[in-house]
PDB file of C-alpha atoms in Angstrom:
ATOM      1  CA  MET W   1       5.808  -5.038  -6.857  1.00 73.00           C
ATOM      2  CA  ASP W   2       2.029  -4.631  -7.125  1.00 82.00           C
ATOM      3  CA  ILE W   3       0.359  -1.604  -8.057  1.00 88.00           C
ATOM      4  CA  ILE W   4      -1.382  -0.794  -4.937  1.00 88.00           C
ATOM      5  CA  GLN W   5       1.956  -1.074  -2.856  1.00 88.00           C
ATOM      6  CA  ALA W   6       3.379   1.273  -5.304  1.00 89.00           C
ATOM      7  CA  ILE W   7       0.567   3.684  -5.015  1.00 91.00           C
ATOM      8  CA  VAL W   8       0.398   3.361  -0.955  1.00 90.00           C
ATOM      9  CA  LEU W   9       4.393   3.675  -0.596  1.00 89.00           C
ATOM     10  CA  ALA W  10       4.535   6.810  -3.258  1.00 92.00           C
ATOM     11  CA  ILE W  11       1.862   8.612  -1.486  1.00 92.00           C
ATOM     12  CA  VAL W  12       3.236   8.033   2.099  1.00 90.00           C
ATOM     13  CA  GLN W  13       6.955   8.998   0.692  1.00 88.00           C
ATOM     14  CA  GLY W  14       5.541  12.133  -1.002  1.00 90.00           C
ATOM     15  CA  LEU W  15       3.680  13.237   2.007  1.00 90.00           C
ATOM     16  CA  THR W  16       6.121  12.482   5.022  1.00 89.00           C
ATOM     17  CA  GLU W  17       9.088  13.704   2.973  1.00 89.00           C
ATOM     18  CA  PHE W  18       8.367  17.360   3.652  1.00 93.00           C
ATOM     19  CA  LEU W  19       5.790  17.153   6.476  1.00 94.00           C
ATOM     20  CA  PRO W  20       7.580  17.438  10.090  1.00 95.00           C
ATOM     21  CA  ILE W  21       6.100  13.636  10.939  1.00 92.00           C
ATOM     22  CA  SER W  22       9.253  11.445  10.059  1.00 87.00           C
ATOM     23  CA  SER W  23       8.991   9.357   6.978  1.00 82.00           C
ATOM     24  CA  SER W  24      11.149   6.484   8.775  1.00 74.00           C
ATOM     25  CA  ALA W  25       8.412   6.143  11.291  1.00 79.00           C
ATOM     26  CA  HIS W  26       5.566   5.595   8.555  1.00 83.00           C
ATOM     27  CA  LEU W  27       7.826   3.292   6.296  1.00 74.00           C
ATOM     28  CA  LEU W  28       8.358   1.051   9.549  1.00 69.00           C
ATOM     29  CA  LEU W  29       4.620   1.298   9.901  1.00 76.00           C
ATOM     30  CA  VAL W  30       3.623  -0.082   6.299  1.00 77.00           C
ATOM     31  CA  PRO W  31       5.249  -3.796   6.975  1.00 69.00           C
ATOM     32  CA  VAL W  32       3.288  -3.869  10.384  1.00 69.00           C
ATOM     33  CA  PHE W  33      -0.083  -3.638   8.437  1.00 73.00           C
ATOM     34  CA  THR W  34       0.910  -5.338   5.142  1.00 78.00           C
ATOM     35  CA  ALA W  35       2.590  -8.261   4.202  1.00 73.00           C
ATOM     36  CA  TRP W  36       4.750  -6.410   1.443  1.00 77.00           C
ATOM     37  CA  ASP W  37       8.166  -7.077   0.613  1.00 73.00           C
ATOM     38  CA  ASP W  38      10.916  -4.699   0.770  1.00 66.00           C
ATOM     39  CA  GLN W  39      10.594  -2.046  -2.229  1.00 70.00           C
ATOM     40  CA  GLY W  40      13.950  -2.153  -3.115  1.00 68.00           C
ATOM     41  CA  LEU W  41      16.520   0.527  -4.319  1.00 69.00           C
ATOM     42  CA  ALA W  42      15.024   1.305  -7.580  1.00 78.00           C
ATOM     43  CA  PHE W  43      11.766   2.232  -6.063  1.00 81.00           C
ATOM     44  CA  ASP W  44      13.631   4.241  -3.294  1.00 81.00           C
ATOM     45  CA  VAL W  45      15.351   6.277  -6.215  1.00 82.00           C
ATOM     46  CA  ALA W  46      11.928   6.963  -7.966  1.00 87.00           C
ATOM     47  CA  VAL W  47      10.153   8.350  -4.812  1.00 90.00           C
ATOM     48  CA  HIS W  48      12.810  10.514  -3.961  1.00 87.00           C
ATOM     49  CA  LEU W  49      13.108  11.820  -7.534  1.00 92.00           C
ATOM     50  CA  GLY W  50       9.483  12.470  -7.547  1.00 94.00           C
ATOM     51  CA  SER W  51       9.657  14.605  -4.140  1.00 93.00           C
ATOM     52  CA  LEU W  52      12.935  16.140  -5.437  1.00 95.00           C
ATOM     53  CA  ALA W  53      10.942  17.440  -9.021  1.00 96.00           C
ATOM     54  CA  ALA W  54       8.166  18.381  -6.707  1.00 97.00           C
ATOM     55  CA  VAL W  55      10.047  20.811  -4.542  1.00 97.00           C
ATOM     56  CA  ILE W  56      12.101  22.150  -7.821  1.00 97.00           C
ATOM     57  CA  LEU W  57       8.746  22.778  -9.535  1.00 97.00           C
ATOM     58  CA  TYR W  58       7.003  24.652  -6.505  1.00 97.00           C
ATOM     59  CA  PHE W  59      10.175  26.716  -5.979  1.00 97.00           C
ATOM     60  CA  ARG W  60      11.133  27.341  -9.411  1.00 97.00           C
ATOM     61  CA  ARG W  61      11.340  31.006  -9.506  1.00 97.00           C
ATOM     62  CA  GLU W  62      12.787  31.517  -6.176  1.00 96.00           C
ATOM     63  CA  ILE W  63      15.410  29.022  -7.349  1.00 97.00           C
ATOM     64  CA  ALA W  64      16.238  30.910 -10.800  1.00 97.00           C
ATOM     65  CA  ASP W  65      16.463  33.996  -8.740  1.00 97.00           C
ATOM     66  CA  MET W  66      19.024  32.253  -6.315  1.00 97.00           C
ATOM     67  CA  TRP W  67      20.865  30.754  -8.961  1.00 96.00           C
ATOM     68  CA  SER W  68      21.411  33.938 -10.977  1.00 96.00           C
ATOM     69  CA  ALA W  69      22.298  35.900  -7.872  1.00 96.00           C
ATOM     70  CA  TRP W  70      24.771  33.110  -6.548  1.00 96.00           C
ATOM     71  CA  TRP W  71      26.492  33.159  -9.990  1.00 96.00           C
ATOM     72  CA  ARG W  72      26.843  36.828  -9.775  1.00 94.00           C
ATOM     73  CA  SER W  73      28.166  36.580  -6.276  1.00 95.00           C
ATOM     74  CA  VAL W  74      30.684  34.413  -7.223  1.00 94.00           C
ATOM     75  CA  ILE W  75      31.987  36.355 -10.413  1.00 93.00           C
ATOM     76  CA  GLU W  76      31.784  39.525  -8.287  1.00 91.00           C
ATOM     77  CA  ARG W  77      33.378  37.948  -5.225  1.00 88.00           C
ATOM     78  CA  ARG W  78      30.796  39.812  -3.125  1.00 88.00           C
ATOM     79  CA  ILE W  79      27.589  38.801  -1.482  1.00 87.00           C
ATOM     80  CA  GLN W  80      24.986  41.401  -1.316  1.00 87.00           C
ATOM     81  CA  ASP W  81      21.851  40.268  -2.985  1.00 93.00           C
ATOM     82  CA  PRO W  82      19.475  38.541  -0.725  1.00 95.00           C
ATOM     83  CA  ASP W  83      18.974  35.805  -3.267  1.00 97.00           C
ATOM     84  CA  ALA W  84      22.791  35.187  -3.403  1.00 96.00           C
ATOM     85  CA  LYS W  85      22.554  35.213   0.282  1.00 97.00           C
ATOM     86  CA  LEU W  86      20.010  32.689   0.678  1.00 97.00           C
ATOM     87  CA  ALA W  87      21.716  30.296  -2.018  1.00 97.00           C
ATOM     88  CA  TRP W  88      24.624  30.362  -0.056  1.00 97.00           C
ATOM     89  CA  ALA W  89      22.619  29.677   3.114  1.00 97.00           C
ATOM     90  CA  VAL W  90      21.441  26.419   1.364  1.00 97.00           C
ATOM     91  CA  ILE W  91      24.991  25.359  -0.235  1.00 96.00           C
ATOM     92  CA  LEU W  92      26.542  26.036   3.327  1.00 96.00           C
ATOM     93  CA  GLY W  93      23.535  24.596   5.356  1.00 95.00           C
ATOM     94  CA  THR W  94      23.819  21.368   3.565  1.00 96.00           C
ATOM     95  CA  ILE W  95      27.633  20.393   4.524  1.00 95.00           C
ATOM     96  CA  PRO W  96      26.966  19.309   8.264  1.00 94.00           C
ATOM     97  CA  VAL W  97      24.637  16.783   7.473  1.00 92.00           C
ATOM     98  CA  CYS W  98      26.800  15.374   4.707  1.00 91.00           C
ATOM     99  CA  VAL W  99      29.778  15.167   6.900  1.00 92.00           C
ATOM    100  CA  VAL W 100      27.938  13.494   9.781  1.00 90.00           C
ATOM    101  CA  ALA W 101      26.472  11.044   7.236  1.00 84.00           C
ATOM    102  CA  LEU W 102      29.729   9.787   5.954  1.00 82.00           C
ATOM    103  CA  LEU W 103      30.942   9.629   9.446  1.00 83.00           C
ATOM    104  CA  ILE W 104      28.319   7.502  10.951  1.00 76.00           C
ATOM    105  CA  LYS W 105      26.511   6.011   7.792  1.00 67.00           C
ATOM    106  CA  ASP W 106      27.008   2.539   9.222  1.00 65.00           C
ATOM    107  CA  LEU W 107      25.403   3.385  12.807  1.00 66.00           C
ATOM    108  CA  VAL W 108      22.478   4.937  11.484  1.00 62.00           C
ATOM    109  CA  ALA W 109      21.960   2.229   9.093  1.00 57.00           C
ATOM    110  CA  ASP W 110      22.331  -0.419  11.849  1.00 60.00           C
ATOM    111  CA  ALA W 111      21.759   0.672  15.501  1.00 55.00           C
ATOM    112  CA  PHE W 112      19.604   3.970  14.785  1.00 58.00           C
ATOM    113  CA  ARG W 113      16.835   1.625  12.838  1.00 65.00           C
ATOM    114  CA  SER W 114      15.366   0.230  15.842  1.00 78.00           C
ATOM    115  CA  PRO W 115      11.504   1.020  16.156  1.00 83.00           C
ATOM    116  CA  VAL W 116      11.964   2.436  19.746  1.00 87.00           C
ATOM    117  CA  VAL W 117      14.766   4.570  18.604  1.00 87.00           C
ATOM    118  CA  VAL W 118      11.917   6.012  16.060  1.00 88.00           C
ATOM    119  CA  ALA W 119       9.255   6.007  18.563  1.00 91.00           C
ATOM    120  CA  PHE W 120      11.053   8.311  20.936  1.00 92.00           C
ATOM    121  CA  GLY W 121      12.921  10.668  18.078  1.00 92.00           C
ATOM    122  CA  LEU W 122       9.007  11.203  17.294  1.00 95.00           C
ATOM    123  CA  ILE W 123       8.039  12.211  20.769  1.00 96.00           C
ATOM    124  CA  VAL W 124      11.201  14.077  21.886  1.00 96.00           C
ATOM    125  CA  PHE W 125      11.705  15.970  18.928  1.00 96.00           C
ATOM    126  CA  GLY W 126       7.863  16.483  18.294  1.00 96.00           C
ATOM    127  CA  ILE W 127       7.496  18.181  21.673  1.00 96.00           C
ATOM    128  CA  LEU W 128      10.717  20.256  20.880  1.00 96.00           C
ATOM    129  CA  LEU W 129       8.770  21.220  18.043  1.00 96.00           C
ATOM    130  CA  GLY W 130       5.663  22.221  19.783  1.00 96.00           C
ATOM    131  CA  TRP W 131       7.924  24.360  22.202  1.00 95.00           C
ATOM    132  CA  ALA W 132       9.427  26.351  19.507  1.00 95.00           C
ATOM    133  CA  ASP W 133       6.218  26.864  17.896  1.00 94.00           C
ATOM    134  CA  TRP W 134       4.689  27.886  21.453  1.00 90.00           C
ATOM    135  CA  ARG W 135       7.093  30.662  21.823  1.00 84.00           C
ATOM    136  CA  LYS W 136       6.976  34.160  20.887  1.00 68.00           C
ATOM    137  CA  HIS W 137       6.701  33.969  16.839  1.00 74.00           C
ATOM    138  CA  GLY W 138       9.729  35.476  15.131  1.00 86.00           C
ATOM    139  CA  GLN W 139       8.912  37.953  12.100  1.00 90.00           C
ATOM    140  CA  ARG W 140      11.968  37.377  10.045  1.00 95.00           C
ATOM    141  CA  THR W 141      11.952  35.579   6.670  1.00 96.00           C
ATOM    142  CA  GLU W 142      14.694  33.338   5.259  1.00 96.00           C
ATOM    143  CA  TYR W 143      16.065  36.284   3.303  1.00 96.00           C
ATOM    144  CA  GLN W 144      16.981  38.089   6.739  1.00 95.00           C
ATOM    145  CA  MET W 145      18.721  34.893   8.141  1.00 96.00           C
ATOM    146  CA  ARG W 146      22.075  35.678   9.700  1.00 95.00           C
ATOM    147  CA  ALA W 147      25.263  33.430   9.582  1.00 95.00           C
ATOM    148  CA  ARG W 148      24.493  31.943  13.189  1.00 96.00           C
ATOM    149  CA  ASP W 149      20.814  31.205  12.102  1.00 97.00           C
ATOM    150  CA  VAL W 150      22.213  29.335   9.224  1.00 97.00           C
ATOM    151  CA  ALA W 151      24.734  27.417  11.225  1.00 97.00           C
ATOM    152  CA  VAL W 152      22.486  26.459  13.806  1.00 97.00           C
ATOM    153  CA  ILE W 153      19.591  25.031  11.268  1.00 97.00           C
ATOM    154  CA  ALA W 154      22.555  23.383   9.432  1.00 96.00           C
ATOM    155  CA  PHE W 155      23.805  21.337  12.484  1.00 96.00           C
ATOM    156  CA  ALA W 156      20.173  20.756  13.563  1.00 96.00           C
ATOM    157  CA  GLN W 157      19.580  19.307  10.061  1.00 94.00           C
ATOM    158  CA  ALA W 158      22.554  16.802  10.773  1.00 93.00           C
ATOM    159  CA  LEU W 159      20.117  15.286  13.504  1.00 91.00           C
ATOM    160  CA  ALA W 160      17.750  14.030  10.957  1.00 88.00           C
ATOM    161  CA  LEU W 161      20.002  10.956  10.478  1.00 86.00           C
ATOM    162  CA  ILE W 162      18.514   9.717  13.874  1.00 85.00           C
ATOM    163  CA  PRO W 163      15.341   7.989  12.596  1.00 82.00           C
ATOM    164  CA  GLY W 164      12.210   9.702  13.857  1.00 87.00           C
ATOM    165  CA  THR W 165      13.456  13.128  14.268  1.00 91.00           C
ATOM    166  CA  SER W 166      12.203  14.136  10.657  1.00 92.00           C
ATOM    167  CA  ARG W 167      14.558  16.590   8.468  1.00 93.00           C
ATOM    168  CA  SER W 168      11.806  18.844   7.906  1.00 95.00           C
ATOM    169  CA  GLY W 169      10.553  18.913  11.700  1.00 96.00           C
ATOM    170  CA  ILE W 170      14.235  19.385  12.979  1.00 96.00           C
ATOM    171  CA  THR W 171      15.128  22.381  10.508  1.00 97.00           C
ATOM    172  CA  ILE W 172      11.821  23.987  11.042  1.00 97.00           C
ATOM    173  CA  THR W 173      12.259  23.594  14.765  1.00 97.00           C
ATOM    174  CA  ALA W 174      15.648  25.401  14.760  1.00 97.00           C
ATOM    175  CA  ALA W 175      14.704  28.047  12.324  1.00 97.00           C
ATOM    176  CA  LEU W 176      11.464  28.899  14.984  1.00 96.00           C
ATOM    177  CA  PHE W 177      14.086  29.164  17.802  1.00 95.00           C
ATOM    178  CA  MET W 178      16.213  31.427  15.407  1.00 95.00           C
ATOM    179  CA  GLY W 179      13.688  33.670  15.291  1.00 95.00           C
ATOM    180  CA  LEU W 180      12.186  33.104  11.712  1.00 96.00           C
ATOM    181  CA  ASN W 181       8.034  32.972  11.106  1.00 95.00           C
ATOM    182  CA  ARG W 182       6.617  30.108  10.553  1.00 95.00           C
ATOM    183  CA  GLU W 183       6.279  29.811   6.874  1.00 96.00           C
ATOM    184  CA  ALA W 184       9.879  31.145   6.193  1.00 96.00           C
ATOM    185  CA  ALA W 185      11.045  28.492   8.397  1.00 97.00           C
ATOM    186  CA  ALA W 186       9.456  26.034   6.341  1.00 97.00           C
ATOM    187  CA  ARG W 187      10.176  27.602   3.199  1.00 97.00           C
ATOM    188  CA  PHE W 188      13.874  27.332   4.153  1.00 98.00           C
ATOM    189  CA  SER W 189      13.613  23.714   5.189  1.00 97.00           C
ATOM    190  CA  PHE W 190      12.100  22.760   1.966  1.00 97.00           C
ATOM    191  CA  LEU W 191      14.942  24.647   0.245  1.00 97.00           C
ATOM    192  CA  LEU W 192      17.338  22.644   1.946  1.00 96.00           C
ATOM    193  CA  SER W 193      15.861  19.608   0.955  1.00 95.00           C
ATOM    194  CA  ILE W 194      17.003  19.934  -2.528  1.00 96.00           C
ATOM    195  CA  PRO W 195      20.615  19.422  -2.253  1.00 95.00           C
ATOM    196  CA  VAL W 196      20.032  16.464   0.457  1.00 93.00           C
ATOM    197  CA  ILE W 197      17.426  14.680  -1.594  1.00 92.00           C
ATOM    198  CA  ALA W 198      19.487  15.019  -4.625  1.00 93.00           C
ATOM    199  CA  LEU W 199      22.297  13.856  -2.594  1.00 90.00           C
ATOM    200  CA  ALA W 200      20.870  10.809  -1.073  1.00 85.00           C
ATOM    201  CA  GLY W 201      18.882   9.753  -4.638  1.00 84.00           C
ATOM    202  CA  ALA W 202      22.529   9.848  -6.259  1.00 85.00           C
ATOM    203  CA  PHE W 203      23.810   7.474  -3.528  1.00 80.00           C
ATOM    204  CA  GLU W 204      20.991   5.134  -3.813  1.00 77.00           C
ATOM    205  CA  THR W 205      21.515   5.296  -7.404  1.00 80.00           C
ATOM    206  CA  ARG W 206      24.974   4.091  -7.417  1.00 78.00           C
ATOM    207  CA  GLY W 207      24.337   1.321  -5.235  1.00 73.00           C
ATOM    208  CA  MET W 208      21.720   0.464  -7.279  1.00 71.00           C
ATOM    209  CA  ILE W 209      24.301   0.177 -10.280  1.00 76.00           C
ATOM    210  CA  VAL W 210      26.813  -1.341  -8.153  1.00 73.00           C
ATOM    211  CA  GLU W 211      24.420  -4.189  -7.087  1.00 72.00           C
ATOM    212  CA  GLY W 212      23.008  -4.754 -10.443  1.00 71.00           C
ATOM    213  CA  VAL W 213      19.447  -3.904  -9.237  1.00 67.00           C
ATOM    214  CA  GLY W 214      16.574  -4.913 -12.224  1.00 71.00           C
ATOM    215  CA  VAL W 215      14.178  -2.114 -12.431  1.00 76.00           C
ATOM    216  CA  ASP W 216      10.062  -2.711 -12.350  1.00 80.00           C
ATOM    217  CA  TRP W 217       9.383   0.459 -14.898  1.00 85.00           C
ATOM    218  CA  LEU W 218       5.392   0.363 -13.997  1.00 89.00           C
ATOM    219  CA  ALA W 219       6.554   0.452 -10.302  1.00 88.00           C
ATOM    220  CA  VAL W 220       9.095   3.143 -10.881  1.00 88.00           C
ATOM    221  CA  THR W 221       6.857   5.253 -12.988  1.00 92.00           C
ATOM    222  CA  ILE W 222       3.747   5.082 -10.531  1.00 93.00           C
ATOM    223  CA  GLY W 223       6.445   6.038  -7.880  1.00 91.00           C
ATOM    224  CA  THR W 224       7.839   8.786  -9.437  1.00 93.00           C
ATOM    225  CA  VAL W 225       4.758  10.388 -10.646  1.00 96.00           C
ATOM    226  CA  LEU W 226       2.747  10.050  -7.430  1.00 95.00           C
ATOM    227  CA  SER W 227       5.190  10.775  -5.086  1.00 95.00           C
ATOM    228  CA  GLY W 228       5.904  14.151  -7.126  1.00 96.00           C
ATOM    229  CA  LEU W 229       2.222  14.701  -7.051  1.00 97.00           C
ATOM    230  CA  SER W 230       1.721  14.121  -3.266  1.00 96.00           C
ATOM    231  CA  ALA W 231       4.789  16.251  -2.342  1.00 96.00           C
ATOM    232  CA  TYR W 232       3.747  19.066  -4.327  1.00 97.00           C
ATOM    233  CA  LEU W 233       0.309  19.200  -2.685  1.00 96.00           C
ATOM    234  CA  CYS W 234       1.713  18.758   0.636  1.00 95.00           C
ATOM    235  CA  ILE W 235       4.098  21.720   0.264  1.00 96.00           C
ATOM    236  CA  HIS W 236       1.646  23.885  -0.899  1.00 95.00           C
ATOM    237  CA  TYR W 237      -0.998  23.176   1.715  1.00 95.00           C
ATOM    238  CA  PHE W 238       1.264  22.821   4.378  1.00 95.00           C
ATOM    239  CA  LEU W 239       2.468  26.273   4.033  1.00 95.00           C
ATOM    240  CA  ALA W 240      -1.138  27.537   4.249  1.00 92.00           C
ATOM    241  CA  PHE W 241      -2.115  25.363   6.748  1.00 93.00           C
ATOM    242  CA  ILE W 242       0.468  26.494   9.181  1.00 93.00           C
ATOM    243  CA  LYS W 243       0.216  30.318   8.511  1.00 86.00           C
ATOM    244  CA  ARG W 244      -3.396  29.779  10.514  1.00 87.00           C
ATOM    245  CA  ILE W 245      -2.912  26.853  12.924  1.00 89.00           C
ATOM    246  CA  GLY W 246       0.861  26.521  13.336  1.00 91.00           C
ATOM    247  CA  MET W 247       2.724  23.037  14.115  1.00 94.00           C
ATOM    248  CA  GLN W 248       0.815  21.909  17.177  1.00 94.00           C
ATOM    249  CA  PRO W 249      -1.553  19.446  15.023  1.00 95.00           C
ATOM    250  CA  PHE W 250       1.771  17.728  13.604  1.00 96.00           C
ATOM    251  CA  VAL W 251       3.074  17.731  17.716  1.00 96.00           C
ATOM    252  CA  ALA W 252       0.098  15.654  18.753  1.00 96.00           C
ATOM    253  CA  TYR W 253       0.295  13.519  15.734  1.00 96.00           C
ATOM    254  CA  ARG W 254       4.107  12.747  16.281  1.00 95.00           C
ATOM    255  CA  ILE W 255       3.320  12.200  20.326  1.00 96.00           C
ATOM    256  CA  ALA W 256       0.591   9.806  19.406  1.00 95.00           C
ATOM    257  CA  LEU W 257       2.462   7.887  16.343  1.00 93.00           C
ATOM    258  CA  GLY W 258       5.172   7.314  18.873  1.00 93.00           C
ATOM    259  CA  ILE W 259       3.232   6.254  21.508  1.00 94.00           C
ATOM    260  CA  LEU W 260       1.824   3.526  19.003  1.00 90.00           C
ATOM    261  CA  LEU W 261       5.144   2.523  17.831  1.00 88.00           C
ATOM    262  CA  LEU W 262       6.460   1.860  21.329  1.00 92.00           C
ATOM    263  CA  VAL W 263       2.811  -0.163  21.992  1.00 91.00           C
ATOM    264  CA  LEU W 264       3.547  -2.061  18.976  1.00 86.00           C
ATOM    265  CA  PHE W 265       7.532  -2.941  18.975  1.00 85.00           C
ATOM    266  CA  TRP W 266       8.694  -2.193  22.877  1.00 82.00           C
TER     267      TRP W 266
END
């Protein structure tokens, strides 16, 4: 892998991991406009590690509070602290996507990788995001979620296994429908990404070890650093952006990208 390829792919992954625009769609477009070979498992692990480091660093104070409150709730066997409730929401909200991934991983790996499926995922779930954002805006924060809210968002996250859906996009959509405000919906989506990215990275690392994949350390280093930096900046500016403007620019972008994929691949 050359340096330019590593830089481009790292930045694309770092940005699209958290923006509601689907990383799978953008990674499909890369080989259309370049002659690059597949980046390989080691690089995939590196960019996921960078994204994971970015979200943990950005929410480090919240995570520290959630961890201590969660631990107290386990010891005291009661959940009263809002930070403990949020920590449990992240844990329980991760279970459905893990179960579904185990059940249909082969289908996701093969049948769902069609560019046409990705295109329709972009358009359909983009319109759904727009509808959720057009509705009356909720006022509740992520600390005010109810069990029903967490369940709906958790099962919505499982739909992100369909390429083109966007994990952040579908979880933000569900949170908006359940009455969270825009910033709260995005923050909870980002917190939910932590166990998902960690588990996906662990799974890819296991595959890399089993296959005995070689490591291009220069590309891996570039991928980790740039994906982490771009992901951190993405989180920061996305939260500020949606507070003023909302989700509509991302909806328009998703629909345009979906149409482009249909033109290219259908």
